[in-house]
Amino acid sequence: MSHASQQYAFTEPRTVKRAQVKPSEREHQTSSSAPRVSLAPAADRTLDILEFIASNGQTQAATLARELGIPRSTVYQLLEILERHGLVTRLAEQRAYGIGLKTFELGSAYSRQHRVSQVAHPVLARLVDETGENGHLAVLHGNEIIYVIEERAAHRPPLVSGVGVRLPSHLTATGRAILSALPRNQVRALYPNRQAFTDRTGIGPKSPKELEATLAETQRTGFAEEHGDVTPGFDSYAVAVRDYNDFPIAGLALTFVSGSLRPEQERSLKTKLRLAGTELSRRLGAAGSLT
C-alpha cells in the first residue's frame, strides 16, 4: 500500500482563547465590563465551536460542550446547523466533527483538515496501487490549483505536484478538469484576456479562445489531459470530483512518463481513474456517475 507524502495528524485539543465569561453573563456584558460585547449568544457559541474545531481537528460533541461550557443539547443543535451549511462535517466512524469544505476561505484549517483530503486519501492511495502511477488531488483557488494530496507510486520519479504547490489551472490536468465543469461565465471571469495566461514550457492555451477549445474537448471525452504543459516528459489525465451540489470541488489525476504506456494501458488507466473519481464524488454526496 502506498503512503501519502503528507499525513493529516491532529494534536491534542487546544481551547479557543476567549475571555473567561460564564455563559449566563454573556448577554449582559457591556464594552466597559469586558473586551467583547455579545448581543447574539447563539452566533457567538456557533463561532466558538467552529474556531475550536478549526484549531484542534476532529472533535466530539461532548468535548465541545465541556471545553466551551455549552450545554450538550445546544452543541448538537448548532452542529446540525453548521453541518447543513457545509461548515462542519460529521465523521460517523469517529463519532466526531471536522472542518467542512465551505470553510476553505477561513484560513489555514483548510489544508490540514479539509474534508476532501480526509475522504480522498484512501481512494487515491488505492488508485495509485492499482495503476502503479503517481497520483494527486488538487483544488481550485482563483485561477490556480493547489495540490492537497500527493501519492507517489513505487519506482516512479518525483513530480512538482507536492502538497501545497500552486500551479496555473489552465496548464494542469486537474485544473482543466475543474474548469471544464464550471459555468462558462465563471471561467471567463478567471481568464478574461491573454494577460491572465502564464506559460511554463511553451505548451498549453494562451488565450480565452484556446482555453475554451481545450475545455470543450475535456467535456467531450470526460478526461482532462496534459502533455508536457507543466513539466516536459510527463503526461497527466484527470477527472473532476463533485460534491452534493454537483459542484466541481477538486481534480483527481494520475501522472506518468510520456510514452511509457501502451494504448491498452492508457485505456485501463483512464477506466480506473474514472471509477475512482466517481467513487470519491459519491463519498462527498454526489449522486450518480458524475465524472
PDB file of C-alpha atoms in Angstrom:
ATOM      1  CA  MET A   1       0.000   0.000   0.000  1.00  0.00           C
ATOM      2  CA  SER A   2       1.369   3.428  -0.893  1.00  0.00           C
ATOM      3  CA  HIS A   3       1.538   6.225   1.610  1.00  0.00           C
ATOM      4  CA  ALA A   4       0.729   9.894   1.288  1.00  0.00           C
ATOM      5  CA  SER A   5       3.691  12.236   1.276  1.00  0.00           C
ATOM      6  CA  GLN A   6       1.935  14.263   3.940  1.00  0.00           C
ATOM      7  CA  GLN A   7      -0.285  12.948   6.714  1.00  0.00           C
ATOM      8  CA  TYR A   8      -3.076  14.971   8.297  1.00  0.00           C
ATOM      9  CA  ALA A   9      -2.494  14.430  12.006  1.00  0.00           C
ATOM     10  CA  PHE A  10      -4.360  16.123  14.797  1.00  0.00           C
ATOM     11  CA  THR A  11      -2.901  17.471  18.000  1.00  0.00           C
ATOM     12  CA  GLU A  12      -4.313  17.451  21.495  1.00  0.00           C
ATOM     13  CA  PRO A  13      -7.328  19.727  21.968  1.00  0.00           C
ATOM     14  CA  ARG A  14      -6.465  23.372  22.455  1.00  0.00           C
ATOM     15  CA  THR A  15      -9.216  25.507  23.887  1.00  0.00           C
ATOM     16  CA  VAL A  16     -10.056  28.588  21.868  1.00  0.00           C
ATOM     17  CA  LYS A  17      -8.681  31.566  23.764  1.00  0.00           C
ATOM     18  CA  ARG A  18     -11.599  33.671  24.860  1.00  0.00           C
ATOM     19  CA  ALA A  19     -12.319  35.969  27.744  1.00  0.00           C
ATOM     20  CA  GLN A  20     -13.351  33.734  30.630  1.00  0.00           C
ATOM     21  CA  VAL A  21     -17.006  34.610  30.859  1.00  0.00           C
ATOM     22  CA  LYS A  22     -19.818  32.445  32.144  1.00  0.00           C
ATOM     23  CA  PRO A  23     -22.480  31.700  29.529  1.00  0.00           C
ATOM     24  CA  SER A  24     -25.163  33.373  31.676  1.00  0.00           C
ATOM     25  CA  GLU A  25     -23.158  36.603  31.773  1.00  0.00           C
ATOM     26  CA  ARG A  26     -22.506  36.917  28.030  1.00  0.00           C
ATOM     27  CA  GLU A  27     -25.813  38.567  27.213  1.00  0.00           C
ATOM     28  CA  HIS A  28     -25.317  41.286  29.823  1.00  0.00           C
ATOM     29  CA  GLN A  29     -21.772  42.410  29.097  1.00  0.00           C
ATOM     30  CA  THR A  30     -21.066  45.970  28.079  1.00  0.00           C
ATOM     31  CA  SER A  31     -17.992  47.493  26.490  1.00  0.00           C
ATOM     32  CA  SER A  32     -16.961  48.840  29.893  1.00  0.00           C
ATOM     33  CA  SER A  33     -17.080  45.477  31.664  1.00  0.00           C
ATOM     34  CA  ALA A  34     -15.424  43.201  29.076  1.00  0.00           C
ATOM     35  CA  PRO A  35     -13.343  43.449  25.931  1.00  0.00           C
ATOM     36  CA  ARG A  36     -16.064  41.920  23.796  1.00  0.00           C
ATOM     37  CA  VAL A  37     -19.803  42.657  23.576  1.00  0.00           C
ATOM     38  CA  SER A  38     -22.063  39.703  22.826  1.00  0.00           C
ATOM     39  CA  LEU A  39     -25.517  40.631  21.606  1.00  0.00           C
ATOM     40  CA  ALA A  40     -26.170  37.286  19.911  1.00  0.00           C
ATOM     41  CA  PRO A  41     -25.176  34.394  22.230  1.00  0.00           C
ATOM     42  CA  ALA A  42     -26.183  31.684  19.716  1.00  0.00           C
ATOM     43  CA  ALA A  43     -23.988  33.170  16.982  1.00  0.00           C
ATOM     44  CA  ASP A  44     -21.179  33.628  19.494  1.00  0.00           C
ATOM     45  CA  ARG A  45     -21.354  29.991  20.578  1.00  0.00           C
ATOM     46  CA  THR A  46     -21.519  28.817  16.959  1.00  0.00           C
ATOM     47  CA  LEU A  47     -18.300  30.673  16.146  1.00  0.00           C
ATOM     48  CA  ASP A  48     -16.672  29.279  19.286  1.00  0.00           C
ATOM     49  CA  ILE A  49     -17.480  25.760  18.081  1.00  0.00           C
ATOM     50  CA  LEU A  50     -16.181  26.432  14.586  1.00  0.00           C
ATOM     51  CA  GLU A  51     -12.959  28.003  15.848  1.00  0.00           C
ATOM     52  CA  PHE A  52     -12.362  25.148  18.287  1.00  0.00           C
ATOM     53  CA  ILE A  53     -12.690  22.522  15.558  1.00  0.00           C
ATOM     54  CA  ALA A  54     -10.516  24.578  13.212  1.00  0.00           C
ATOM     55  CA  SER A  55      -7.802  24.764  15.858  1.00  0.00           C
ATOM     56  CA  ASN A  56      -7.928  21.182  17.138  1.00  0.00           C
ATOM     57  CA  GLY A  57      -9.172  18.983  14.323  1.00  0.00           C
ATOM     58  CA  GLN A  58     -11.897  16.376  14.592  1.00  0.00           C
ATOM     59  CA  THR A  59     -13.723  16.822  17.896  1.00  0.00           C
ATOM     60  CA  GLN A  60     -16.558  15.042  19.664  1.00  0.00           C
ATOM     61  CA  ALA A  61     -19.653  16.950  20.744  1.00  0.00           C
ATOM     62  CA  ALA A  62     -19.010  16.061  24.384  1.00  0.00           C
ATOM     63  CA  THR A  63     -15.575  17.693  24.175  1.00  0.00           C
ATOM     64  CA  LEU A  64     -17.086  20.862  22.700  1.00  0.00           C
ATOM     65  CA  ALA A  65     -19.661  21.030  25.482  1.00  0.00           C
ATOM     66  CA  ARG A  66     -17.038  20.528  28.189  1.00  0.00           C
ATOM     67  CA  GLU A  67     -14.328  22.830  26.825  1.00  0.00           C
ATOM     68  CA  LEU A  68     -16.631  25.668  25.759  1.00  0.00           C
ATOM     69  CA  GLY A  69     -19.113  25.475  28.619  1.00  0.00           C
ATOM     70  CA  ILE A  70     -22.114  24.982  26.315  1.00  0.00           C
ATOM     71  CA  PRO A  71     -24.992  22.584  27.109  1.00  0.00           C
ATOM     72  CA  ARG A  72     -24.620  19.410  25.074  1.00  0.00           C
ATOM     73  CA  SER A  73     -28.114  19.725  23.577  1.00  0.00           C
ATOM     74  CA  THR A  74     -27.209  23.212  22.338  1.00  0.00           C
ATOM     75  CA  VAL A  75     -23.941  21.901  20.886  1.00  0.00           C
ATOM     76  CA  TYR A  76     -25.802  19.300  18.838  1.00  0.00           C
ATOM     77  CA  GLN A  77     -28.283  21.893  17.579  1.00  0.00           C
ATOM     78  CA  LEU A  78     -25.520  24.250  16.486  1.00  0.00           C
ATOM     79  CA  LEU A  79     -23.516  21.427  14.915  1.00  0.00           C
ATOM     80  CA  GLU A  80     -26.570  20.438  12.906  1.00  0.00           C
ATOM     81  CA  ILE A  81     -26.806  23.972  11.537  1.00  0.00           C
ATOM     82  CA  LEU A  82     -23.077  24.114  10.755  1.00  0.00           C
ATOM     83  CA  GLU A  83     -23.250  20.733   9.031  1.00  0.00           C
ATOM     84  CA  ARG A  84     -26.280  21.748   6.973  1.00  0.00           C
ATOM     85  CA  HIS A  85     -24.346  24.757   5.692  1.00  0.00           C
ATOM     86  CA  GLY A  86     -21.236  22.713   4.973  1.00  0.00           C
ATOM     87  CA  LEU A  87     -19.099  24.417   7.619  1.00  0.00           C
ATOM     88  CA  VAL A  88     -18.503  21.202   9.534  1.00  0.00           C
ATOM     89  CA  THR A  89     -18.732  17.580   8.516  1.00  0.00           C
ATOM     90  CA  ARG A  90     -19.848  14.675  10.702  1.00  0.00           C
ATOM     91  CA  LEU A  91     -17.331  11.817  10.882  1.00  0.00           C
ATOM     92  CA  ALA A  92     -19.602   8.916  11.749  1.00  0.00           C
ATOM     93  CA  GLU A  93     -16.896   6.326  12.428  1.00  0.00           C
ATOM     94  CA  GLN A  94     -15.040   8.607  14.854  1.00  0.00           C
ATOM     95  CA  ARG A  95     -18.285   9.993  16.319  1.00  0.00           C
ATOM     96  CA  ALA A  96     -16.760  13.413  15.852  1.00  0.00           C
ATOM     97  CA  TYR A  97     -16.950  16.546  13.739  1.00  0.00           C
ATOM     98  CA  GLY A  98     -14.343  18.073  11.453  1.00  0.00           C
ATOM     99  CA  ILE A  99     -13.961  21.197   9.362  1.00  0.00           C
ATOM    100  CA  GLY A 100     -16.286  21.304   6.342  1.00  0.00           C
ATOM    101  CA  LEU A 101     -15.433  22.296   2.811  1.00  0.00           C
ATOM    102  CA  LYS A 102     -17.056  25.741   2.917  1.00  0.00           C
ATOM    103  CA  THR A 103     -14.537  26.900   5.485  1.00  0.00           C
ATOM    104  CA  PHE A 104     -11.848  26.909   2.786  1.00  0.00           C
ATOM    105  CA  GLU A 105     -11.826  30.681   2.742  1.00  0.00           C
ATOM    106  CA  LEU A 106     -11.495  30.940   6.513  1.00  0.00           C
ATOM    107  CA  GLY A 107      -7.787  30.153   6.604  1.00  0.00           C
ATOM    108  CA  SER A 108      -5.161  27.555   7.259  1.00  0.00           C
ATOM    109  CA  ALA A 109      -7.552  24.941   8.633  1.00  0.00           C
ATOM    110  CA  TYR A 110      -8.343  24.126   5.005  1.00  0.00           C
ATOM    111  CA  SER A 111      -5.005  22.497   4.177  1.00  0.00           C
ATOM    112  CA  ARG A 112      -4.892  20.474   7.413  1.00  0.00           C
ATOM    113  CA  GLN A 113      -8.433  19.290   7.860  1.00  0.00           C
ATOM    114  CA  HIS A 114     -10.121  19.637   4.524  1.00  0.00           C
ATOM    115  CA  ARG A 115     -12.944  17.145   4.229  1.00  0.00           C
ATOM    116  CA  VAL A 116     -11.947  16.291   0.673  1.00  0.00           C
ATOM    117  CA  SER A 117      -8.449  15.388   1.846  1.00  0.00           C
ATOM    118  CA  GLN A 118      -9.792  13.087   4.547  1.00  0.00           C
ATOM    119  CA  VAL A 119     -12.240  11.345   2.245  1.00  0.00           C
ATOM    120  CA  ALA A 120      -9.967  11.232  -0.815  1.00  0.00           C
ATOM    121  CA  HIS A 121      -6.848   9.775   0.742  1.00  0.00           C
ATOM    122  CA  PRO A 122      -7.867   6.064   0.729  1.00  0.00           C
ATOM    123  CA  VAL A 123      -9.419   6.393  -2.739  1.00  0.00           C
ATOM    124  CA  LEU A 124      -6.282   7.968  -4.189  1.00  0.00           C
ATOM    125  CA  ALA A 125      -3.966   5.525  -2.402  1.00  0.00           C
ATOM    126  CA  ARG A 126      -5.844   2.569  -3.864  1.00  0.00           C
ATOM    127  CA  LEU A 127      -5.844   4.141  -7.330  1.00  0.00           C
ATOM    128  CA  VAL A 128      -2.058   4.595  -7.206  1.00  0.00           C
ATOM    129  CA  ASP A 129      -1.605   0.993  -6.024  1.00  0.00           C
ATOM    130  CA  GLU A 130      -3.800  -0.335  -8.834  1.00  0.00           C
ATOM    131  CA  THR A 131      -2.146   1.684 -11.596  1.00  0.00           C
ATOM    132  CA  GLY A 132       1.424   1.970 -10.366  1.00  0.00           C
ATOM    133  CA  GLU A 133       1.490   5.657 -11.355  1.00  0.00           C
ATOM    134  CA  ASN A 134       1.785   8.850  -9.306  1.00  0.00           C
ATOM    135  CA  GLY A 135      -1.499  10.433  -8.265  1.00  0.00           C
ATOM    136  CA  HIS A 136      -2.651  13.686  -6.740  1.00  0.00           C
ATOM    137  CA  LEU A 137      -5.698  15.698  -5.740  1.00  0.00           C
ATOM    138  CA  ALA A 138      -5.926  19.451  -6.279  1.00  0.00           C
ATOM    139  CA  VAL A 139      -8.465  22.197  -5.602  1.00  0.00           C
ATOM    140  CA  LEU A 140      -9.092  25.476  -7.373  1.00  0.00           C
ATOM    141  CA  HIS A 141      -8.075  28.771  -5.776  1.00  0.00           C
ATOM    142  CA  GLY A 142      -8.593  31.747  -8.055  1.00  0.00           C
ATOM    143  CA  ASN A 143      -7.104  30.740 -11.390  1.00  0.00           C
ATOM    144  CA  GLU A 144      -4.559  28.459  -9.742  1.00  0.00           C
ATOM    145  CA  ILE A 145      -4.795  24.950  -8.389  1.00  0.00           C
ATOM    146  CA  ILE A 146      -3.383  23.908  -5.022  1.00  0.00           C
ATOM    147  CA  TYR A 147      -2.252  20.320  -4.510  1.00  0.00           C
ATOM    148  CA  VAL A 148      -3.694  18.975  -1.263  1.00  0.00           C
ATOM    149  CA  ILE A 149      -2.703  15.299  -1.555  1.00  0.00           C
ATOM    150  CA  GLU A 150       0.112  13.580  -3.413  1.00  0.00           C
ATOM    151  CA  GLU A 151       0.564   9.811  -3.632  1.00  0.00           C
ATOM    152  CA  ARG A 152       3.825   8.554  -5.097  1.00  0.00           C
ATOM    153  CA  ALA A 153       3.986   5.139  -6.709  1.00  0.00           C
ATOM    154  CA  ALA A 154       6.989   2.906  -6.127  1.00  0.00           C
ATOM    155  CA  HIS A 155       9.910   3.418  -8.510  1.00  0.00           C
ATOM    156  CA  ARG A 156       8.339   6.479 -10.135  1.00  0.00           C
ATOM    157  CA  PRO A 157      10.153   9.824 -10.414  1.00  0.00           C
ATOM    158  CA  PRO A 158       9.081  12.711  -8.148  1.00  0.00           C
ATOM    159  CA  LEU A 159       6.848  15.447  -9.566  1.00  0.00           C
ATOM    160  CA  VAL A 160       6.385  19.172  -8.992  1.00  0.00           C
ATOM    161  CA  SER A 161       2.921  18.496  -7.582  1.00  0.00           C
ATOM    162  CA  GLY A 162       3.887  18.403  -3.913  1.00  0.00           C
ATOM    163  CA  VAL A 163       1.342  19.233  -1.236  1.00  0.00           C
ATOM    164  CA  GLY A 164       0.817  22.995  -1.063  1.00  0.00           C
ATOM    165  CA  VAL A 165       2.300  23.702  -4.511  1.00  0.00           C
ATOM    166  CA  ARG A 166       0.328  26.128  -6.684  1.00  0.00           C
ATOM    167  CA  LEU A 167       0.239  25.957 -10.485  1.00  0.00           C
ATOM    168  CA  PRO A 168      -1.789  27.741 -13.188  1.00  0.00           C
ATOM    169  CA  SER A 169      -5.051  25.834 -13.574  1.00  0.00           C
ATOM    170  CA  HIS A 170      -5.149  26.178 -17.368  1.00  0.00           C
ATOM    171  CA  LEU A 171      -1.867  24.230 -17.690  1.00  0.00           C
ATOM    172  CA  THR A 172      -2.676  21.291 -15.418  1.00  0.00           C
ATOM    173  CA  ALA A 173      -4.939  18.321 -15.989  1.00  0.00           C
ATOM    174  CA  THR A 174      -6.563  18.751 -12.568  1.00  0.00           C
ATOM    175  CA  GLY A 175      -7.199  22.436 -13.264  1.00  0.00           C
ATOM    176  CA  ARG A 176      -8.704  21.751 -16.673  1.00  0.00           C
ATOM    177  CA  ALA A 177     -10.936  19.045 -15.215  1.00  0.00           C
ATOM    178  CA  ILE A 178     -12.319  21.515 -12.684  1.00  0.00           C
ATOM    179  CA  LEU A 179     -12.599  24.410 -15.148  1.00  0.00           C
ATOM    180  CA  SER A 180     -14.459  22.249 -17.674  1.00  0.00           C
ATOM    181  CA  ALA A 181     -17.190  21.622 -15.096  1.00  0.00           C
ATOM    182  CA  LEU A 182     -17.601  25.277 -14.098  1.00  0.00           C
ATOM    183  CA  PRO A 183     -20.119  27.660 -15.698  1.00  0.00           C
ATOM    184  CA  ARG A 184     -18.600  29.386 -18.739  1.00  0.00           C
ATOM    185  CA  ASN A 185     -19.051  32.862 -17.252  1.00  0.00           C
ATOM    186  CA  GLN A 186     -17.032  31.836 -14.210  1.00  0.00           C
ATOM    187  CA  VAL A 187     -14.208  30.570 -16.409  1.00  0.00           C
ATOM    188  CA  ARG A 188     -14.258  33.835 -18.357  1.00  0.00           C
ATOM    189  CA  ALA A 189     -14.037  35.771 -15.105  1.00  0.00           C
ATOM    190  CA  LEU A 190     -10.926  33.783 -14.147  1.00  0.00           C
ATOM    191  CA  TYR A 191      -9.387  34.128 -17.611  1.00  0.00           C
ATOM    192  CA  PRO A 192     -10.737  37.343 -19.149  1.00  0.00           C
ATOM    193  CA  ASN A 193      -7.842  38.078 -21.539  1.00  0.00           C
ATOM    194  CA  ARG A 194      -4.418  36.924 -22.745  1.00  0.00           C
ATOM    195  CA  GLN A 195      -2.716  38.623 -19.797  1.00  0.00           C
ATOM    196  CA  ALA A 196      -4.309  36.081 -17.457  1.00  0.00           C
ATOM    197  CA  PHE A 197      -2.383  33.211 -19.084  1.00  0.00           C
ATOM    198  CA  THR A 198       1.067  32.254 -17.819  1.00  0.00           C
ATOM    199  CA  ASP A 199       3.450  29.857 -19.539  1.00  0.00           C
ATOM    200  CA  ARG A 200       5.893  27.178 -18.336  1.00  0.00           C
ATOM    201  CA  THR A 201       7.005  25.086 -21.305  1.00  0.00           C
ATOM    202  CA  GLY A 202       5.516  26.875 -24.301  1.00  0.00           C
ATOM    203  CA  ILE A 203       2.672  24.347 -24.456  1.00  0.00           C
ATOM    204  CA  GLY A 204      -0.933  24.954 -23.474  1.00  0.00           C
ATOM    205  CA  PRO A 205      -3.696  27.502 -24.092  1.00  0.00           C
ATOM    206  CA  LYS A 206      -2.626  31.132 -24.283  1.00  0.00           C
ATOM    207  CA  SER A 207      -5.961  32.890 -24.807  1.00  0.00           C
ATOM    208  CA  PRO A 208      -9.592  32.589 -23.702  1.00  0.00           C
ATOM    209  CA  LYS A 209     -10.493  31.104 -27.094  1.00  0.00           C
ATOM    210  CA  GLU A 210      -7.804  28.425 -26.874  1.00  0.00           C
ATOM    211  CA  LEU A 211      -8.801  27.584 -23.309  1.00  0.00           C
ATOM    212  CA  GLU A 212     -12.437  27.286 -24.336  1.00  0.00           C
ATOM    213  CA  ALA A 213     -11.455  24.789 -27.043  1.00  0.00           C
ATOM    214  CA  THR A 214      -9.383  22.788 -24.546  1.00  0.00           C
ATOM    215  CA  LEU A 215     -12.230  22.646 -22.046  1.00  0.00           C
ATOM    216  CA  ALA A 216     -14.726  21.682 -24.747  1.00  0.00           C
ATOM    217  CA  GLU A 217     -12.528  18.694 -25.621  1.00  0.00           C
ATOM    218  CA  THR A 218     -12.350  17.776 -21.938  1.00  0.00           C
ATOM    219  CA  GLN A 219     -16.141  17.827 -21.709  1.00  0.00           C
ATOM    220  CA  ARG A 220     -16.411  15.713 -24.855  1.00  0.00           C
ATOM    221  CA  THR A 221     -14.034  12.969 -23.712  1.00  0.00           C
ATOM    222  CA  GLY A 222     -14.707  13.104 -19.976  1.00  0.00           C
ATOM    223  CA  PHE A 223     -10.995  13.462 -19.221  1.00  0.00           C
ATOM    224  CA  ALA A 224      -8.653  16.408 -18.938  1.00  0.00           C
ATOM    225  CA  GLU A 225      -5.249  15.763 -20.494  1.00  0.00           C
ATOM    226  CA  GLU A 226      -1.901  17.454 -20.115  1.00  0.00           C
ATOM    227  CA  HIS A 227       1.134  16.500 -22.189  1.00  0.00           C
ATOM    228  CA  GLY A 228       4.247  18.296 -21.026  1.00  0.00           C
ATOM    229  CA  ASP A 229       2.463  21.582 -20.302  1.00  0.00           C
ATOM    230  CA  VAL A 230       3.831  21.684 -16.755  1.00  0.00           C
ATOM    231  CA  THR A 231       6.944  19.505 -16.912  1.00  0.00           C
ATOM    232  CA  PRO A 232       8.464  18.192 -20.161  1.00  0.00           C
ATOM    233  CA  GLY A 233       8.383  14.420 -20.356  1.00  0.00           C
ATOM    234  CA  PHE A 234       5.310  13.898 -18.181  1.00  0.00           C
ATOM    235  CA  ASP A 235       1.661  13.396 -19.116  1.00  0.00           C
ATOM    236  CA  SER A 236      -1.422  13.563 -16.888  1.00  0.00           C
ATOM    237  CA  TYR A 237      -5.065  12.542 -17.042  1.00  0.00           C
ATOM    238  CA  ALA A 238      -7.624  13.979 -14.617  1.00  0.00           C
ATOM    239  CA  VAL A 239     -11.322  13.938 -13.801  1.00  0.00           C
ATOM    240  CA  ALA A 240     -13.443  16.370 -11.835  1.00  0.00           C
ATOM    241  CA  VAL A 241     -14.653  15.424  -8.361  1.00  0.00           C
ATOM    242  CA  ARG A 242     -18.074  16.832  -7.476  1.00  0.00           C
ATOM    243  CA  ASP A 243     -19.928  17.476  -4.246  1.00  0.00           C
ATOM    244  CA  TYR A 244     -23.592  17.204  -3.257  1.00  0.00           C
ATOM    245  CA  ASN A 245     -24.357  20.395  -5.201  1.00  0.00           C
ATOM    246  CA  ASP A 246     -22.819  18.917  -8.364  1.00  0.00           C
ATOM    247  CA  PHE A 247     -20.035  21.486  -7.986  1.00  0.00           C
ATOM    248  CA  PRO A 248     -16.523  20.546  -9.185  1.00  0.00           C
ATOM    249  CA  ILE A 249     -14.818  20.566  -5.839  1.00  0.00           C
ATOM    250  CA  ALA A 250     -11.467  19.080  -6.888  1.00  0.00           C
ATOM    251  CA  GLY A 251      -9.498  17.407  -9.628  1.00  0.00           C
ATOM    252  CA  LEU A 252      -8.178  13.837  -9.320  1.00  0.00           C
ATOM    253  CA  ALA A 253      -5.220  12.955 -11.546  1.00  0.00           C
ATOM    254  CA  LEU A 254      -2.616  10.372 -12.477  1.00  0.00           C
ATOM    255  CA  THR A 255       0.748  11.425 -13.915  1.00  0.00           C
ATOM    256  CA  PHE A 256       3.152   9.192 -15.828  1.00  0.00           C
ATOM    257  CA  VAL A 257       6.253   9.394 -18.015  1.00  0.00           C
ATOM    258  CA  SER A 258       5.393  10.386 -21.587  1.00  0.00           C
ATOM    259  CA  GLY A 259       5.382   7.408 -23.953  1.00  0.00           C
ATOM    260  CA  SER A 260       5.707   4.855 -21.147  1.00  0.00           C
ATOM    261  CA  LEU A 261       2.248   3.319 -21.568  1.00  0.00           C
ATOM    262  CA  ARG A 262       0.876   1.170 -24.355  1.00  0.00           C
ATOM    263  CA  PRO A 263      -2.585   2.123 -25.702  1.00  0.00           C
ATOM    264  CA  GLU A 264      -4.310  -0.626 -23.731  1.00  0.00           C
ATOM    265  CA  GLN A 265      -2.530   0.522 -20.565  1.00  0.00           C
ATOM    266  CA  GLU A 266      -3.726   4.076 -21.107  1.00  0.00           C
ATOM    267  CA  ARG A 267      -7.289   2.843 -21.572  1.00  0.00           C
ATOM    268  CA  SER A 268      -7.059   0.822 -18.362  1.00  0.00           C
ATOM    269  CA  LEU A 269      -5.616   3.818 -16.505  1.00  0.00           C
ATOM    270  CA  LYS A 270      -8.461   6.039 -17.680  1.00  0.00           C
ATOM    271  CA  THR A 271     -11.072   3.493 -16.651  1.00  0.00           C
ATOM    272  CA  LYS A 272      -9.643   3.179 -13.145  1.00  0.00           C
ATOM    273  CA  LEU A 273      -9.311   6.948 -12.851  1.00  0.00           C
ATOM    274  CA  ARG A 274     -12.942   7.452 -13.868  1.00  0.00           C
ATOM    275  CA  LEU A 275     -14.138   4.864 -11.349  1.00  0.00           C
ATOM    276  CA  ALA A 276     -12.074   6.448  -8.576  1.00  0.00           C
ATOM    277  CA  GLY A 277     -13.447   9.902  -9.408  1.00  0.00           C
ATOM    278  CA  THR A 278     -16.994   8.595  -9.351  1.00  0.00           C
ATOM    279  CA  GLU A 279     -16.450   6.838  -6.034  1.00  0.00           C
ATOM    280  CA  LEU A 280     -14.956   9.947  -4.454  1.00  0.00           C
ATOM    281  CA  SER A 281     -17.795  12.116  -5.763  1.00  0.00           C
ATOM    282  CA  ARG A 282     -20.319   9.728  -4.236  1.00  0.00           C
ATOM    283  CA  ARG A 283     -18.498   9.771  -0.927  1.00  0.00           C
ATOM    284  CA  LEU A 284     -18.805  13.550  -0.967  1.00  0.00           C
ATOM    285  CA  GLY A 285     -22.538  13.365  -1.517  1.00  0.00           C
ATOM    286  CA  ALA A 286     -22.850  13.500  -5.296  1.00  0.00           C
ATOM    287  CA  ALA A 287     -25.484  11.299  -6.886  1.00  0.00           C
ATOM    288  CA  GLY A 288     -24.882   9.058  -9.884  1.00  0.00           C
ATOM    289  CA  SER A 289     -21.908   8.846 -12.187  1.00  0.00           C
ATOM    290  CA  LEU A 290     -20.606  12.384 -12.317  1.00  0.00           C
ATOM    291  CA  THR A 291     -17.105  12.060 -13.722  1.00  0.00           C
TER     292      THR A 291
END
